[in-house]
GROMACS .gro file of C-alpha atoms in nm:
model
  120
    1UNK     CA    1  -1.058  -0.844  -0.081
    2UNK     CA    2  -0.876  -0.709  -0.370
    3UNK     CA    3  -0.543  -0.569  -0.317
    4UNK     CA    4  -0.265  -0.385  -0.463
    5UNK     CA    5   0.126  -0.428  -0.343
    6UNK     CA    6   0.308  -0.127  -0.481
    7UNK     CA    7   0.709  -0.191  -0.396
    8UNK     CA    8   1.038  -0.177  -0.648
    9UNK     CA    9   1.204  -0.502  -0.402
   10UNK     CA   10   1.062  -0.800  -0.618
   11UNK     CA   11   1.110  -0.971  -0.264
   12UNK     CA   12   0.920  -0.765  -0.082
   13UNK     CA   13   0.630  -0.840  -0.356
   14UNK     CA   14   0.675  -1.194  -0.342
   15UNK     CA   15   0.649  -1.260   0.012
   16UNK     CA   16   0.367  -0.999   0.057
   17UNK     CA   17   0.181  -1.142  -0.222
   18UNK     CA   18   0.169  -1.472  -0.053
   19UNK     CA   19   0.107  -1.369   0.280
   20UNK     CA   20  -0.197  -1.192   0.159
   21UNK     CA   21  -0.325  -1.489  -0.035
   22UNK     CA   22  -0.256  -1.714   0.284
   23UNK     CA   23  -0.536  -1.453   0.400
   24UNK     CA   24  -0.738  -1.534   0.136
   25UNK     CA   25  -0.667  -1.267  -0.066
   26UNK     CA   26  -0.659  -1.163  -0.438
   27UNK     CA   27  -0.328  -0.939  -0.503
   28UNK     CA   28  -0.185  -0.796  -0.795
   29UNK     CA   29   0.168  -0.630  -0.766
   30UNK     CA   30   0.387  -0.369  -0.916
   31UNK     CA   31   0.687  -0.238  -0.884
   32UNK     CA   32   0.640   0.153  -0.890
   33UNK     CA   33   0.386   0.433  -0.831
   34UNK     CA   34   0.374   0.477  -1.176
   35UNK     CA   35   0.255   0.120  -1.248
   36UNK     CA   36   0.013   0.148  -0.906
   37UNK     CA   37  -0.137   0.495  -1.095
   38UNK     CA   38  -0.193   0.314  -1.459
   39UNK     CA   39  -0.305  -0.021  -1.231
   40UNK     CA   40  -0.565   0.137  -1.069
   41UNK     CA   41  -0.710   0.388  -1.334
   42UNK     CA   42  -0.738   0.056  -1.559
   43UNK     CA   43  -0.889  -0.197  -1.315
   44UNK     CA   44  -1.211  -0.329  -1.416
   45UNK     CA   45  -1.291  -0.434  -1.029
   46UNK     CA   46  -1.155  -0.181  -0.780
   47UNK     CA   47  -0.920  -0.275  -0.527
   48UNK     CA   48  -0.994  -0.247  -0.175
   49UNK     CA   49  -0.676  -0.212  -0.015
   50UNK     CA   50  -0.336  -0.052  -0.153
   51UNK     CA   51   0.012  -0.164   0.010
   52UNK     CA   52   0.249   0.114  -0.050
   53UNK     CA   53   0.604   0.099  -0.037
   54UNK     CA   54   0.753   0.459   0.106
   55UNK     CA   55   1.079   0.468  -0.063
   56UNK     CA   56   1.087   0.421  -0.452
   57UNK     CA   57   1.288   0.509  -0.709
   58UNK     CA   58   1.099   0.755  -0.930
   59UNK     CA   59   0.748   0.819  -0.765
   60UNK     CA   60   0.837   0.758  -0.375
   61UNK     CA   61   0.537   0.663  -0.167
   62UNK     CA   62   0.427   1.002  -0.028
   63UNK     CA   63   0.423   1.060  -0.385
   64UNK     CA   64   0.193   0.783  -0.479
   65UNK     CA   65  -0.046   0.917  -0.224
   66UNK     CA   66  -0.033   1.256  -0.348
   67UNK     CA   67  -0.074   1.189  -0.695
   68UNK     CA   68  -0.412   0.915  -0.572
   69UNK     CA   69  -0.555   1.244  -0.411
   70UNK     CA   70  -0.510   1.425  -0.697
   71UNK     CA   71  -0.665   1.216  -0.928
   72UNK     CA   72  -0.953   1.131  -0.686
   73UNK     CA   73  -0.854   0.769  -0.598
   74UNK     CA   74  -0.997   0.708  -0.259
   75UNK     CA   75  -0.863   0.343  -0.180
   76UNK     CA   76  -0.704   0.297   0.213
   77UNK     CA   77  -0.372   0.284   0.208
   78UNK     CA   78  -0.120   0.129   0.421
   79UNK     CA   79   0.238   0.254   0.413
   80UNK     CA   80   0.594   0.017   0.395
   81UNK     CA   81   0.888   0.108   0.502
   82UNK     CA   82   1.239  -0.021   0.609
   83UNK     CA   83   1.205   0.241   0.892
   84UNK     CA   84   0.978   0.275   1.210
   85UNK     CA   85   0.696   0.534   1.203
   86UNK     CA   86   0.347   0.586   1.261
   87UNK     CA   87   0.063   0.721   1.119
   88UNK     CA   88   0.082   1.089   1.295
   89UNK     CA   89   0.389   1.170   1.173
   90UNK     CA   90   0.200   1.202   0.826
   91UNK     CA   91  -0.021   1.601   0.835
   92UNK     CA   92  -0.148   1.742   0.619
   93UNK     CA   93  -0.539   1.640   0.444
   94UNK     CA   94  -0.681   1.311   0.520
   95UNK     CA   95  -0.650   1.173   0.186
   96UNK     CA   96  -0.286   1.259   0.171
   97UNK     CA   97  -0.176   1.048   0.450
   98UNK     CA   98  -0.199   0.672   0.511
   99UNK     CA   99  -0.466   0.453   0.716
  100UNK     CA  100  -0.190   0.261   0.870
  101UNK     CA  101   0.232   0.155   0.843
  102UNK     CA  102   0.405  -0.120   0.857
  103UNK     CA  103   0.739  -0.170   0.920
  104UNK     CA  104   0.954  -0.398   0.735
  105UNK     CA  105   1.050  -0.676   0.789
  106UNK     CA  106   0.680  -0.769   0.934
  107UNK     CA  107   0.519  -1.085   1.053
  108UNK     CA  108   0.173  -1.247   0.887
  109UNK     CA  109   0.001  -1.144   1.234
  110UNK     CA  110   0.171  -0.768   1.224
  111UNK     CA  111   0.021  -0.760   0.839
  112UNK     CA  112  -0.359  -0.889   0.959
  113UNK     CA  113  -0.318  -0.603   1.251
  114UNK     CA  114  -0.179  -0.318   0.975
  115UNK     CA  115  -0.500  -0.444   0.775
  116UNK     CA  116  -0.758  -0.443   1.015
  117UNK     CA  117  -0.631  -0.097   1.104
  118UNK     CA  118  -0.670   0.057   0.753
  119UNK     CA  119  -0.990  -0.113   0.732
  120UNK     CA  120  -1.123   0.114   1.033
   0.00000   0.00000   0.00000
């Protein structure tokens, strides 16, 4: 599975990146929505899978997600953030909100869980 880490914490990236590639995994990551928006409109291969990061400077996460809708990106999503939450506390249109979240800091078997969920 192709996936894309969006998140400004180059540590955060790092350790994601190789818990997804323990997975068996092919990840690519950058560090804002802007880069996630130019990443995916350029990618020869699609991704599969998009780990978002909800608090950014310049495009936040919600953002991200808006600006995917907008442009017709249709890639599950699953939401990061330093912060509990779930999934209903995101309304709104189906493409606006995420398939699952994950709360940092998060375990290899909380990531496979967050996965299979936004796989659903």
């Amino acid at each position: 599975m192709k996936v894309l880490i969006v998140d400004d914490d180059e540590m955060v990236r790092t350790v994601c990146s190789g818990m997804l590639k323990i997975l068996q995994h092919d990840v690519i990551a950058v560090d804002s929505g802007e880069s996630a928006i130019r990443t995916l409109q350029s990618a020869e291969i699609p991704f599969d899978l998009i780990f978002l990061d909800e608090i950014m400077p310049g495009m936040s996460g919600p953002q991200t997600l808006q600006q995917l809708a907008y442009l017709g990106i249709r890639i599950p999503v699953i939401l990061c953030s330093g912060r509990e939450m779930t999934v209903e506390e995101f309304t709104g249109a189906e493409e606006l909100r995420p398939r699952a979240v994950l709360g940092k800091p998060f375990t290899i078997q909380r990531l496979q869980t967050a996965i299979a969920d936004a796989l659903r």
